Short mmCIF file of C-alpha atoms in Angstrom, two decimals:
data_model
loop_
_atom_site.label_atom_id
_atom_site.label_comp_id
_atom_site.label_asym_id
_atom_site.label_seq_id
_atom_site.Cartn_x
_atom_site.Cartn_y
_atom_site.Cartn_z
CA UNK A 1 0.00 0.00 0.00
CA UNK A 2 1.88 3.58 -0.88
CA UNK A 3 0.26 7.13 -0.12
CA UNK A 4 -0.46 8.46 -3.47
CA UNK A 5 -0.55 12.55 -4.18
CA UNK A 6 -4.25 12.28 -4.77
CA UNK A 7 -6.70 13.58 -2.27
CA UNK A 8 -10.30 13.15 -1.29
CA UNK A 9 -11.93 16.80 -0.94
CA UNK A 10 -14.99 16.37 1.73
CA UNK A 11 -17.01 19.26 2.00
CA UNK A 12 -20.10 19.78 4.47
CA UNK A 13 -21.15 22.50 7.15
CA UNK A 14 -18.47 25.37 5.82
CA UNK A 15 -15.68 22.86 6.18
CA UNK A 16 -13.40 21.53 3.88
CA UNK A 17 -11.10 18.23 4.56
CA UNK A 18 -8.64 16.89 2.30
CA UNK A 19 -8.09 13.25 2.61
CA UNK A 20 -5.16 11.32 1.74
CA UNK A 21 -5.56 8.06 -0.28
CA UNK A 22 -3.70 4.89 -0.95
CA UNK A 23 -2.93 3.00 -4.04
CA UNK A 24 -3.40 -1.12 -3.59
CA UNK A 25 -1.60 -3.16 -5.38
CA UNK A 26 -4.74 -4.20 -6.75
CA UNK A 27 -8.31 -3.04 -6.65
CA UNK A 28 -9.56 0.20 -6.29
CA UNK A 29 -7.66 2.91 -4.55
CA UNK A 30 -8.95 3.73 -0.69
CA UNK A 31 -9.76 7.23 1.22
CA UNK A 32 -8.07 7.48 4.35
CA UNK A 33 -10.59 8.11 6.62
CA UNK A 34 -8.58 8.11 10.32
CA UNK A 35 -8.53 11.25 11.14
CA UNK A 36 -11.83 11.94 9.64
CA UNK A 37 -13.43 12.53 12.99
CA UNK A 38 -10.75 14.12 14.86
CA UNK A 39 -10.63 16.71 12.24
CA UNK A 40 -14.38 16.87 10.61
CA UNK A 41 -15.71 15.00 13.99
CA UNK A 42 -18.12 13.47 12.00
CA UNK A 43 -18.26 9.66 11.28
CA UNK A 44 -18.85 7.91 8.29
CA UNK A 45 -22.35 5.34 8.15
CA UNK A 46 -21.46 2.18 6.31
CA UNK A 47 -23.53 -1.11 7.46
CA UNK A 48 -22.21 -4.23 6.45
CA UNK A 49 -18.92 -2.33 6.00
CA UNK A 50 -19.10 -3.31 3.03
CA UNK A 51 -17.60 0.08 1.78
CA UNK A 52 -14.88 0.31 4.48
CA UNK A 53 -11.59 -1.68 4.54
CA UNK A 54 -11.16 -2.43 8.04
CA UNK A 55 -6.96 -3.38 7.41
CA UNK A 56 -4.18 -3.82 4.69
CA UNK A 57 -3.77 -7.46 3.82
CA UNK A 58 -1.16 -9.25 1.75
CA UNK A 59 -3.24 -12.83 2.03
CA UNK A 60 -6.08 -12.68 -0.36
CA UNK A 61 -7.52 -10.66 -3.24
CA UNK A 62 -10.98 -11.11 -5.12
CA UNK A 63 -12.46 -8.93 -8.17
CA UNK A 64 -15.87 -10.13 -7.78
CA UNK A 65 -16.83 -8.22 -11.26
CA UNK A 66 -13.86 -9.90 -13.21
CA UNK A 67 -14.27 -13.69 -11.26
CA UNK A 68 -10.93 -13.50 -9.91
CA UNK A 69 -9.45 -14.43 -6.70
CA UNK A 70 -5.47 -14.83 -5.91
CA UNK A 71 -3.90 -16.35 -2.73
CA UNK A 72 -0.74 -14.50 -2.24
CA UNK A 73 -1.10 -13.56 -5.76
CA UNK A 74 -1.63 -17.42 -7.53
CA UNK A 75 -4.84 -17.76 -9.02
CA UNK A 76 -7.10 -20.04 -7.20
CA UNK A 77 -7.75 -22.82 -10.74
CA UNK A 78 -4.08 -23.17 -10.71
CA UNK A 79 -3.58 -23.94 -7.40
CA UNK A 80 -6.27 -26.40 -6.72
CA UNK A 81 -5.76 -27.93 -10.31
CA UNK A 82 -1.82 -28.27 -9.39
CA UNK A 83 -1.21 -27.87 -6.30
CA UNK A 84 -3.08 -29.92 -2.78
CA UNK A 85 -4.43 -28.60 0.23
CA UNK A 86 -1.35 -28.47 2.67
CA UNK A 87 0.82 -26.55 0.05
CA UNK A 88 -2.01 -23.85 0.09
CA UNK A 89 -1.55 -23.64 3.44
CA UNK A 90 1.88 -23.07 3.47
CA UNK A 91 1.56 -20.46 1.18
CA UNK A 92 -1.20 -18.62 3.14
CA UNK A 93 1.01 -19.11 6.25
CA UNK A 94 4.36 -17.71 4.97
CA UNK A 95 3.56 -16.09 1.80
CA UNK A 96 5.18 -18.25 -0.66
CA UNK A 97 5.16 -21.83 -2.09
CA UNK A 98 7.34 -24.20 -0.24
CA UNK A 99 10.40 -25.43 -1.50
CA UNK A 100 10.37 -29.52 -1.30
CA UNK A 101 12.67 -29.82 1.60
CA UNK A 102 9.94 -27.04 3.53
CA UNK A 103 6.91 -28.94 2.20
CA UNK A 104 8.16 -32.22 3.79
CA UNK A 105 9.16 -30.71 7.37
CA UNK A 106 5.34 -28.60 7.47
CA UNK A 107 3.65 -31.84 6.51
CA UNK A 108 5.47 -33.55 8.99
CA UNK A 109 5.07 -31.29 11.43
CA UNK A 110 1.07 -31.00 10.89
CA UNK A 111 0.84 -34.58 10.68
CA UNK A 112 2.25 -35.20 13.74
CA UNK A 113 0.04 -32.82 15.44
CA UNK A 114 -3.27 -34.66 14.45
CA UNK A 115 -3.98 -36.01 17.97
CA UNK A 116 -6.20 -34.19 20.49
CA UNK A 117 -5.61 -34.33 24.27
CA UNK A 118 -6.73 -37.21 25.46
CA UNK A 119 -9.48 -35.85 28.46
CA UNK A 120 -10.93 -33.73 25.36
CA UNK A 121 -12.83 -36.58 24.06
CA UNK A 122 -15.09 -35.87 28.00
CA UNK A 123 -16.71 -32.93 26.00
CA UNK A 124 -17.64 -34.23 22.98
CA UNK A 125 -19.60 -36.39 25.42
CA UNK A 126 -20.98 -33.65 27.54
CA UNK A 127 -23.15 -32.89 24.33
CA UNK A 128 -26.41 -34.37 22.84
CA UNK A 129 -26.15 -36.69 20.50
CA UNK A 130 -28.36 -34.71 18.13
CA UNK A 131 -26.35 -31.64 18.74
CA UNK A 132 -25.57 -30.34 15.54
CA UNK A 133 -22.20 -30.62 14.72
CA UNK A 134 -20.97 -26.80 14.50
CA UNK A 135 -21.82 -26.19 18.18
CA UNK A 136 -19.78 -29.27 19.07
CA UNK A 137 -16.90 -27.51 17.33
CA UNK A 138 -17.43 -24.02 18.63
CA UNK A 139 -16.92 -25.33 22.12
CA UNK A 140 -14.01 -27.68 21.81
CA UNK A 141 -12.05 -25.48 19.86
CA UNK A 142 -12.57 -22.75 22.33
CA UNK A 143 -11.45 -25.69 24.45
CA UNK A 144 -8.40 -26.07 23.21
CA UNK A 145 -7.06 -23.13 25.70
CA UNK A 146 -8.05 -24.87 28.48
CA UNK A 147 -5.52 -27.58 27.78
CA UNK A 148 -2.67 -26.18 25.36
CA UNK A 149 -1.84 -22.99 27.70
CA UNK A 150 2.46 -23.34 25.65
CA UNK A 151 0.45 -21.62 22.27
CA UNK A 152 -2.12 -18.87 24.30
CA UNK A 153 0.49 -15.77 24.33
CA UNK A 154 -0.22 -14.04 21.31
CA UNK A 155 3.07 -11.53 22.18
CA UNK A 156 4.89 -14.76 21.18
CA UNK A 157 5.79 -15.45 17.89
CA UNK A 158 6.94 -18.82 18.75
CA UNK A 159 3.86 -19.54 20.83
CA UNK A 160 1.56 -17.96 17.52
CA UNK A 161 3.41 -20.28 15.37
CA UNK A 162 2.72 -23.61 17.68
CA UNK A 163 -0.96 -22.76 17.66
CA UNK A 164 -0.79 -21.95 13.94
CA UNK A 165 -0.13 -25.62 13.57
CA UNK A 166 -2.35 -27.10 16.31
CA UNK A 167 -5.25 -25.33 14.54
CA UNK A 168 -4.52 -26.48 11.40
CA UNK A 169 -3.53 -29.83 12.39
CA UNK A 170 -6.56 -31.06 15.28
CA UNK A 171 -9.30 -29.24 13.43
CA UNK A 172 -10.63 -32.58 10.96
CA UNK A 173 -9.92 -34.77 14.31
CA UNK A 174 -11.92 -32.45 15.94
CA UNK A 175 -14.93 -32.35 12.64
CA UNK A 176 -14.39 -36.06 12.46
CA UNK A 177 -15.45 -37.01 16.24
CA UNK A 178 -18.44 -34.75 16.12
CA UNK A 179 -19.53 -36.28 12.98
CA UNK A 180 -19.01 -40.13 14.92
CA UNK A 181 -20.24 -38.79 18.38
CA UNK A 182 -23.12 -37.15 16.55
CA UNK A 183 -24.42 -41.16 14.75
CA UNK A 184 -23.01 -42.94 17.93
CA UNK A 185 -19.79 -44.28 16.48
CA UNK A 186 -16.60 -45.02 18.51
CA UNK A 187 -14.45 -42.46 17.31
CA UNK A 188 -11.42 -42.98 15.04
CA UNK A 189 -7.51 -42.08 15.81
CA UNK A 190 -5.89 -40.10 12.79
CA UNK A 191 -3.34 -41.78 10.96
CA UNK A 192 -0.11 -40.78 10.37
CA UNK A 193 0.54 -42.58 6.44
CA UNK A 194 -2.45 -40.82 5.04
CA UNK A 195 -2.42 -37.45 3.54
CA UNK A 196 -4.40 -34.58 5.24
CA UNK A 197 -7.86 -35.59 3.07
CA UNK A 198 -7.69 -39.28 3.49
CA UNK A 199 -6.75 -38.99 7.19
CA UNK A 200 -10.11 -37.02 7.97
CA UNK A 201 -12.40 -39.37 5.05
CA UNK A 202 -10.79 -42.24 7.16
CA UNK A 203 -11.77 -40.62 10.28
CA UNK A 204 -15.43 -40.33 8.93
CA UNK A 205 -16.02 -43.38 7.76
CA UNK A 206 -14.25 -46.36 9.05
CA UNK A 207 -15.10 -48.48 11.89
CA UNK A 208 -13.09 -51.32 14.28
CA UNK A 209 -14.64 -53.88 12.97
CA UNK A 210 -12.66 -53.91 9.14
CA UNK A 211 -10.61 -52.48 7.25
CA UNK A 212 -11.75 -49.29 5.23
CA UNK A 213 -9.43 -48.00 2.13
CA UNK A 214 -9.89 -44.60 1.14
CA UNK A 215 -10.69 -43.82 -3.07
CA UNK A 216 -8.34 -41.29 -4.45
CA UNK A 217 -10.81 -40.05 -6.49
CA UNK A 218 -12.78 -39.30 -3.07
CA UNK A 219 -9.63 -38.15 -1.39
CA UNK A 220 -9.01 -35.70 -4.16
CA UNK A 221 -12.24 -34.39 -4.22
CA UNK A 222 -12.08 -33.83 -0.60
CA UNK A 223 -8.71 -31.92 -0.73
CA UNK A 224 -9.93 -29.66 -3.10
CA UNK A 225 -12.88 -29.12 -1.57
CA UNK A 226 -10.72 -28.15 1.66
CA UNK A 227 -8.14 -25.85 -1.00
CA UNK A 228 -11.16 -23.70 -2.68
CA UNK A 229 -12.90 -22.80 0.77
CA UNK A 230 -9.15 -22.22 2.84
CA UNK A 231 -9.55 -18.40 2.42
CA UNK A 232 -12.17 -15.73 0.92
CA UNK A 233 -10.64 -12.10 2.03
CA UNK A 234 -12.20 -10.00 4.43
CA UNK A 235 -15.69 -12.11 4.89
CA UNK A 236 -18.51 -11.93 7.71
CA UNK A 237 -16.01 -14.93 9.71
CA UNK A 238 -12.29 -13.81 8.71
CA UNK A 239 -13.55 -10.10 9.97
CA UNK A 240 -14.96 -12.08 13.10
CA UNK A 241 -11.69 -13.51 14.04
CA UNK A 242 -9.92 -10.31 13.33
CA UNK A 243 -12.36 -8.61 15.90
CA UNK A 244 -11.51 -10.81 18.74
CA UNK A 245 -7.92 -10.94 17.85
CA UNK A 246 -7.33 -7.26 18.70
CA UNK A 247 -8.57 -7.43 22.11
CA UNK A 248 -5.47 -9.63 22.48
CA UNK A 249 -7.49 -13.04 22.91
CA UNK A 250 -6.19 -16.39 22.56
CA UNK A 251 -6.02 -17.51 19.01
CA UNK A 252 -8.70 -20.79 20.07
CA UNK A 253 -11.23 -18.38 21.61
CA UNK A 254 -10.92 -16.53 18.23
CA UNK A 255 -10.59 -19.24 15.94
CA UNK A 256 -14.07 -20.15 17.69
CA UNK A 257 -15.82 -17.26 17.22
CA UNK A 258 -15.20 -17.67 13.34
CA UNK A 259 -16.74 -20.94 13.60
CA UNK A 260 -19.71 -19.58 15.76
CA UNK A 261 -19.88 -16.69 12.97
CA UNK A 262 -20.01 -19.70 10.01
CA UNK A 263 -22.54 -21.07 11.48
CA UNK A 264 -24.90 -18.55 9.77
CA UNK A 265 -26.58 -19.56 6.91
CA UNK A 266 -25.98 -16.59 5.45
CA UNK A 267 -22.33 -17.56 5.34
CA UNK A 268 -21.44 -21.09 5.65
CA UNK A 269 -24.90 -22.76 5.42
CA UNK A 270 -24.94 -22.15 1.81
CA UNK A 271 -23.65 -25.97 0.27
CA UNK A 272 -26.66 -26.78 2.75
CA UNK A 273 -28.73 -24.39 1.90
CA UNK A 274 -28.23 -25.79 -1.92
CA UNK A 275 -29.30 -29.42 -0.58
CA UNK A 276 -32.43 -28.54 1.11
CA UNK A 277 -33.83 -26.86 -2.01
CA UNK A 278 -32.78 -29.95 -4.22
CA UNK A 279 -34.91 -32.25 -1.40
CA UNK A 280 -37.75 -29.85 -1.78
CA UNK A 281 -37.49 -30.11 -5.81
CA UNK A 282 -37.79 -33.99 -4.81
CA UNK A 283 -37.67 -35.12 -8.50
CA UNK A 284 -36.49 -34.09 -11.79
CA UNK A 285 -39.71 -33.58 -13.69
CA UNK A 286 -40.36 -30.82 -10.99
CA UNK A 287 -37.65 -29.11 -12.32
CA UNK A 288 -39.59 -26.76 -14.74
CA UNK A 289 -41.85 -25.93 -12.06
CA UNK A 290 -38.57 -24.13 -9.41
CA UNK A 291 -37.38 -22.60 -12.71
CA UNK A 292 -40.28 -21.12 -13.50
CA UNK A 293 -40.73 -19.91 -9.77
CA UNK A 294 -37.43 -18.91 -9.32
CA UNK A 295 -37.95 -16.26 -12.93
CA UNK A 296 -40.80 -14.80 -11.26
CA UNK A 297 -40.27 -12.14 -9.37
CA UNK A 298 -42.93 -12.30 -6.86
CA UNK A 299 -42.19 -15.83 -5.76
CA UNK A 300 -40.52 -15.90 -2.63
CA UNK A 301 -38.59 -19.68 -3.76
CA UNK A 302 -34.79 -19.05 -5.09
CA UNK A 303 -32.50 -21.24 -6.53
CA UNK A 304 -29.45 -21.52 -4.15
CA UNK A 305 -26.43 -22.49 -5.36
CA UNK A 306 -26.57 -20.18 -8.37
CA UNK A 307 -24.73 -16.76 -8.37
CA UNK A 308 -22.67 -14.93 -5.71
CA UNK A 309 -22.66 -12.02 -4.10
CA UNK A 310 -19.02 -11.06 -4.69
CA UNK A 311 -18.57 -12.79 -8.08
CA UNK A 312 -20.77 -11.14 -10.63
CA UNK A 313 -19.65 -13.71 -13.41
CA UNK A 314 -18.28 -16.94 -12.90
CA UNK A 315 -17.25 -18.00 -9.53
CA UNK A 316 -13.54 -19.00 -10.43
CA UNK A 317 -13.68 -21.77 -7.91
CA UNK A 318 -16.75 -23.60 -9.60
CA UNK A 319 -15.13 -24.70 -12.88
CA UNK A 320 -12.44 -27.10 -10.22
CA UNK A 321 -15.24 -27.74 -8.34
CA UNK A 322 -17.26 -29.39 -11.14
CA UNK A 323 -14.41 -30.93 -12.09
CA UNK A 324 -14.51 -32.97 -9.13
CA UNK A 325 -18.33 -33.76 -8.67
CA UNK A 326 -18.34 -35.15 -11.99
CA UNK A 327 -15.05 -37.39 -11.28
CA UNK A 328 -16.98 -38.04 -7.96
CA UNK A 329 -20.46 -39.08 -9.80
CA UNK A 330 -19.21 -41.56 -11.88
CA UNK A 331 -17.36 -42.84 -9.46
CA UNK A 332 -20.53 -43.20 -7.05
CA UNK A 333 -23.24 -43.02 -9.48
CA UNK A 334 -26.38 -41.26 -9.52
CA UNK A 335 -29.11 -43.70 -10.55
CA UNK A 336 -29.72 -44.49 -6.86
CA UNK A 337 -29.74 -40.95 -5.34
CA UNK A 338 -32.88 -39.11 -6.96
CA UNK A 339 -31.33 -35.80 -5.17
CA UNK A 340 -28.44 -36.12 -7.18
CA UNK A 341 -29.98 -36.96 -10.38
CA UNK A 342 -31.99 -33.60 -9.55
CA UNK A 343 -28.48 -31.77 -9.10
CA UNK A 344 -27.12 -32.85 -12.46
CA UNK A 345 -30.41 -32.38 -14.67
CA UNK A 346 -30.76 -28.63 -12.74
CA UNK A 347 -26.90 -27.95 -13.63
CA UNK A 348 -27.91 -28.35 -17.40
CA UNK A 349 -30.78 -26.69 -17.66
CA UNK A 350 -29.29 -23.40 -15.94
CA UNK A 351 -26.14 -23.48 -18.03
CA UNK A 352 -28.26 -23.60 -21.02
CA UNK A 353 -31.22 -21.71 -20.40
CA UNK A 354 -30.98 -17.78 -21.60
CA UNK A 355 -32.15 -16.43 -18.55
CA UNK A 356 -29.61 -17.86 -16.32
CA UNK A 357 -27.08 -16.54 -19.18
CA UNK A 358 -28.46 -12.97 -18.95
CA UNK A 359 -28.06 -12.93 -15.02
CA UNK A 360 -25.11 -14.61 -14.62
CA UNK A 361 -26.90 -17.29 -12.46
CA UNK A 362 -24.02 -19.88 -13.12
CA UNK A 363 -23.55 -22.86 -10.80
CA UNK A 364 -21.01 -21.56 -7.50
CA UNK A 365 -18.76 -23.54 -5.32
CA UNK A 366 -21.83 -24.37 -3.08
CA UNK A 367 -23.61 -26.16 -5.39
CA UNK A 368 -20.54 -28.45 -6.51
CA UNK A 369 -19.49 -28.63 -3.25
CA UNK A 370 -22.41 -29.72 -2.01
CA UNK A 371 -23.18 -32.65 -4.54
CA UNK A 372 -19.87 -33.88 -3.12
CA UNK A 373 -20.31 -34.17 -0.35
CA UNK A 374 -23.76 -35.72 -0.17
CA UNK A 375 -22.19 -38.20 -2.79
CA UNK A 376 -19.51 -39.11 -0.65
CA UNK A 377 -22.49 -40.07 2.20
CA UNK A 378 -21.84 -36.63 4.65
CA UNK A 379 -25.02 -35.68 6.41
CA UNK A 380 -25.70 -31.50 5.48
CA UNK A 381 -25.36 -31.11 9.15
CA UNK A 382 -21.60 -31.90 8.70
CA UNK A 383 -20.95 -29.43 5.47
CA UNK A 384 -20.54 -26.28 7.50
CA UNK A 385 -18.20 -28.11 10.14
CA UNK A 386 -15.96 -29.24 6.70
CA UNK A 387 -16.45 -25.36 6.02
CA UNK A 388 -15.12 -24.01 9.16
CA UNK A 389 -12.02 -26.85 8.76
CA UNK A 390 -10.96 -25.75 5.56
CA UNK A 391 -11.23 -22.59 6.32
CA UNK A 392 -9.46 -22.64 9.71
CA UNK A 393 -5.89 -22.05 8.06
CA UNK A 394 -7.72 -19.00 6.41
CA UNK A 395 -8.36 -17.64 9.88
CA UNK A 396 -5.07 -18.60 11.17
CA UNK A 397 -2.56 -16.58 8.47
CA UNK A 398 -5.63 -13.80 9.00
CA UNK A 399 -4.95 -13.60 12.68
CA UNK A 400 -1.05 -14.16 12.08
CA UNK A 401 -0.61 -11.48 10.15
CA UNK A 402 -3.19 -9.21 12.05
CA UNK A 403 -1.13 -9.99 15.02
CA UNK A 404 2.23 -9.06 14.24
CA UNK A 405 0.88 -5.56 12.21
CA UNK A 406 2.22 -2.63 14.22
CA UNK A 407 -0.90 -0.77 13.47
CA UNK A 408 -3.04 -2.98 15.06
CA UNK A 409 -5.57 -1.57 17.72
CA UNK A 410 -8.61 -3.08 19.10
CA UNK A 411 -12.01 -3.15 17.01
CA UNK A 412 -14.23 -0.46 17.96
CA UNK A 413 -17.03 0.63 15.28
CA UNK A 414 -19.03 4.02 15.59
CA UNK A 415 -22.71 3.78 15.64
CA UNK A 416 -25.57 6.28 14.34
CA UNK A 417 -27.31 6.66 17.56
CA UNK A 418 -31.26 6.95 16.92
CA UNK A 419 -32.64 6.73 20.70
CA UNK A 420 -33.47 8.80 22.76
CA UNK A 421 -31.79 11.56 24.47
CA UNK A 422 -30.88 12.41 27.77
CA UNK A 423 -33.72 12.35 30.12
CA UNK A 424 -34.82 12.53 33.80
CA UNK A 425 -35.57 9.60 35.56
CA UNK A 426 -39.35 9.10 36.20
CA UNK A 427 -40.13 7.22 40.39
CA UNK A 428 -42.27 3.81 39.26
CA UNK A 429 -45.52 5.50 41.35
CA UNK A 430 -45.46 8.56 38.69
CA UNK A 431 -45.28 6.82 35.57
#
């Protein structure tokens, strides 16, 4: 970011203020706004913020308009067409892709760190078993302070760099168990000779009582389902865990409040969200029915999984995406899974159909995504909780690099107050 010799000019009231403004090295330049009320003391109103950039970042960029998104300036096809899941991460971490001899030592060293404490597995048990997966997660990650108190001082960049890789590492042992305790399975030990994907499938899915071999095709799916979701900029979560870093918390109270801020399903409910409406088309000759409602204006029904608010063409991740669910589909099949034989004939029909052309209502990363994973046998209670652990390392070089930013100060947004004013207080026998 470099100060350019441009200015703002604000003007209200007889005053006259003359902002600075910065030059990215992408996207559209940015008014400085700091000392806007010290010297104006006026605020700006932005809800949503979704005019105001709350910090400088050198992580992730997205031009929504153009269908672009980098990670540390890759684009996001190449690297989950070339490159796997732990590499990403590496590269989100540090800033640039490993050499082999650094790949080898960080895979190592995240392997090894698979295992959870032992007592944690007495709070997965505290739960319900029909307690949905993502509040299982938002209180054993938050947890994870209680018991690894060597990674909680965020002054140290040794400690920051431990829980870096604790995060990264325990997060799909941590989705895995509360996917078992949640069906009443014994849970399942991570393995150390299977890569990141296949160590959580195997997790998932096998039992004691034989032997369970993970598909490569399914393993590859999964890691690049894990690679497209690991980071997305300055969203509703990323800006969640940014909040609670600057009060100086411990990175697993703020990785948790990311997860608790997934949850929505406004944010990462959406694969689900995609699901539910293919259950409620039921069949495929009801398909010209939700079309038709979802062209009329009036009708409340939309198709999810179709457009995005940040990309206004196509959602650069999708095209991988659908790469995968087909690979996955024909692995699997769809002639026994009417839902999925719903997803495929719908994916046609809007790619050919003029209207969906017109508004750029392509298939996203949610849709794809979620045919995946119901293919692969995951309940949609469990595809927010494989949301919030491929994002985790998103969070993680978020909070990293928050953390060690001189100009860091704690959150504190201004408000438009529209109460009421200062008043006398009124004794209870008078009013």
């Amino acid at each position: 970011m470099t100060e350019t010799t441009k200015t703002a000019t604000l003007s209200f009231d007889g005053k006259t203020l003359e902002l600075p403004m910065f030059t990215p090295t992408a996207g559209p330049d940015v008014i400085d706004i700091r000392k806007l009320y010290s010297q104006g003391h006026v605020f700006t109103y932005d809800p949503g913020f979704t005019s105001t950039a709350s910090c400088d970042s050198t992580i992730t960029f997205i031009d929504g308009d153009e269908g672009v998104l980098l990670h540390r300036g890759y684009p996001i096809d190449q690297l989950a067409g070339k490159s796997h899941f732990l590499e990403v991460c590496y590269l989100l971490l540090y800033g640039e892709l490993p050499s082999a001899a650094e790949l080898e030592k960080f895979e190592t060293t995240i392997t090894r760190h698979t295992m959870i404490h032992e007592q944690m597995h007495n709070f997965f048990r505290g739960f319900r078993r029909d307690a949905h997966p993502m509040a299982v997660m938002v209180g054993v990650v938050g947890a994870m302070a209680a018991f690894y108190h060597d990674s909680t001082d965020v002054s140290d960049p040794q400690q920051r760099e431990i829980a870096s890789h604790r995060l990264i590492a325990k997060m799909p042992t941590i989705a895995a168990m509360a996917y078992k305790y949640s069906i009443g399975q014994p849970f399942v030990y991570p393995r150390n000779d299977l890569d990141y994907a296949a160590n959580f499938l195997h997790m998932c899915f096998s039992v004691p009582a034989e032997e369970y071999h993970v598909n490569p095709i399914l393993s590859r799916a999964m890691d690049r389902i894990f690679t497209l979701h690991a980071d997305h900029e300055q969203n509703a979560s990323t800006s969640t865990v940014r909040l609670a870093s600057s009060s100086g918390a411990n990175p697993f109270a703020c990785i948790a409040a990311g997860i608790a801020c997934l949850w929505g399903p406004a944010h990462g409910g959406a694969n689900q969200a995609c699901l539910e409406m293919l259950r409620e088309i039921g069949t495929p000759d009801r398909i010209p029915e939700f079309i038709e409602r979802a062209k009329d204006k009036n009708d409340p029904f939309r198709l999810m999984g179709f457009g995005h608010r940040v990309y206004k063409n196509m959602d650069p991740r999708a095209t991988v995406m659908k790469q995968s669910a087909d690979e996955v589909l024909e692995l699997l099949g769809v002639e026994d899974n009417p839902l999925l034989q719903v997803a495929k004939e719908l994916e046609q029909i809007a790619l050919n159909d003029p209207y969906f052309k017109e508004k750029k209502l392509f298939p996203n990363v949610d849709f794809y995504s979620g045919i995946i994973l119901e293919a692969m046998g995951f309940p949609t209670s469990m595809f927010t909780p494989i949301f919030a652990l491929s994002r985790t390392v998103g969070w993680v070089s978020q909070w990293k690099e928050m953390i060690a930013d001189p100009q860091n100060k704690i959150g504190r947004p201004r408000q438009l107050y529209l109460g009421e004013t200062a008043r006398d207080y009124v004794d209870v026998e008078d009013r």
